[in-house]
Coordinates of C-alpha atoms in Angstrom, one line a residue:
M28 CA 55.3 116.4 93.2
Q29 CA 56.1 115.4 89.7
P30 CA 57.4 111.8 89.2
R31 CA 60.5 113.1 87.5
T32 CA 61.5 115.2 90.6
V33 CA 60.9 112.3 92.9
L34 CA 63.1 110.0 90.6
M35 CA 65.9 112.5 90.6
G36 CA 65.8 112.8 94.4
L37 CA 66.0 109.1 94.7
V38 CA 69.0 108.9 92.4
F39 CA 70.9 111.6 94.4
L40 CA 70.1 109.7 97.7
A41 CA 71.4 106.5 96.2
I42 CA 74.7 108.0 94.8
A43 CA 75.6 110.1 97.9
P44 CA 76.5 107.2 100.2
M45 CA 78.4 105.3 97.5
S46 CA 80.8 108.2 96.8
N47 CA 81.8 108.2 100.5
A48 CA 82.0 104.5 100.8
D49 CA 84.5 104.3 97.8
G50 CA 86.7 107.0 99.2
L51 CA 90.3 105.8 99.8
G52 CA 92.7 107.2 102.5
Q53 CA 96.4 107.6 102.2
P54 CA 98.4 104.4 101.4
I55 CA 100.3 102.8 104.2
T56 CA 103.3 100.5 104.3
V57 CA 103.1 97.1 106.1
E58 CA 105.9 94.6 106.6
I59 CA 105.6 90.9 105.9
V60 CA 107.9 88.9 108.1
N61 CA 109.1 85.3 107.7
P62 CA 110.2 84.2 111.1
G63 CA 110.8 80.6 110.0
F64 CA 114.0 78.8 108.9
D65 CA 112.7 78.1 105.4
E66 CA 112.0 80.2 102.3
R67 CA 108.3 80.9 101.7
M68 CA 106.7 81.9 98.4
I69 CA 104.2 84.6 99.4
E70 CA 101.5 86.6 97.8
V71 CA 100.2 89.8 99.4
V72 CA 96.7 90.9 98.3
D73 CA 95.4 94.4 99.0
N74 CA 91.7 93.7 99.7
I75 CA 90.7 97.4 99.4
C76 CA 92.2 98.1 96.0
R77 CA 91.8 94.5 95.0
E78 CA 95.2 93.8 93.7
V79 CA 98.3 91.7 94.4
V80 CA 101.0 94.0 95.7
V81 CA 103.7 91.5 96.4
S82 CA 104.3 88.1 94.8
A83 CA 107.8 86.8 95.6
P84 CA 109.9 84.3 97.5
L85 CA 110.6 85.4 101.1
A86 CA 113.9 84.2 102.5
A87 CA 114.1 82.7 106.0
E88 CA 114.2 85.3 108.8
A89 CA 113.6 88.1 106.2
S90 CA 110.9 90.6 105.5
V91 CA 109.4 92.6 102.7
S92 CA 107.4 95.8 102.6
A93 CA 104.1 96.3 100.8
H94 CA 102.2 99.5 100.1
V95 CA 98.4 99.1 100.5
C96 CA 95.3 101.2 100.2
T97 CA 93.4 102.3 103.3
R98 CA 89.9 103.2 104.4
D99 CA 88.2 103.9 107.7
M100 CA 90.7 106.1 109.6
G101 CA 93.8 104.9 107.7
K102 CA 93.4 101.2 108.2
G103 CA 94.2 98.6 105.5
D104 CA 92.9 95.1 104.7
V105 CA 95.5 92.6 103.6
T106 CA 95.6 88.9 102.9
V107 CA 99.0 87.1 103.0
R108 CA 99.1 83.8 101.3
N109 CA 101.7 81.1 101.1
T110 CA 101.4 80.0 97.5
L111 CA 103.2 76.7 98.1
T112 CA 101.0 75.4 101.0
G113 CA 97.9 77.4 100.3
A114 CA 97.8 78.7 103.9
K115 CA 96.6 82.3 104.2
Q116 CA 95.9 84.9 106.8
R117 CA 93.6 88.0 106.5
H118 CA 94.5 91.1 108.4
A119 CA 91.6 93.6 108.5
G120 CA 92.1 96.9 110.1
V121 CA 95.9 97.0 109.9
I122 CA 97.7 100.3 110.5
G123 CA 100.9 101.7 109.0
D124 CA 104.2 99.9 109.9
A125 CA 102.3 96.8 111.0
Q126 CA 104.4 93.6 111.0
L127 CA 102.4 90.7 109.6
T128 CA 103.7 87.1 109.8
A129 CA 103.9 85.1 106.6
P130 CA 101.9 81.8 106.9

């Protein structure tokens, strides 16, 4: 076998799994809930698309929706962070219409 043919075969084997791994599913909507009696400044990070999808104050006993990317059978990966206290929670494998509590 010629070295060029072997090299091309190795390139195709390396690229094939990457194209499937980077495939995104349909976006889902999750709800961030503030069950407390105080306003919280939150930031919601979509860990799949690697972007901040919400950055806003969240009033006491209120909620806000966020649209996030998915992978692996329609599941998202979200980090919710309280920008005032630094507290954060990661929610891997969330499904559409999930309610996530703001820290």
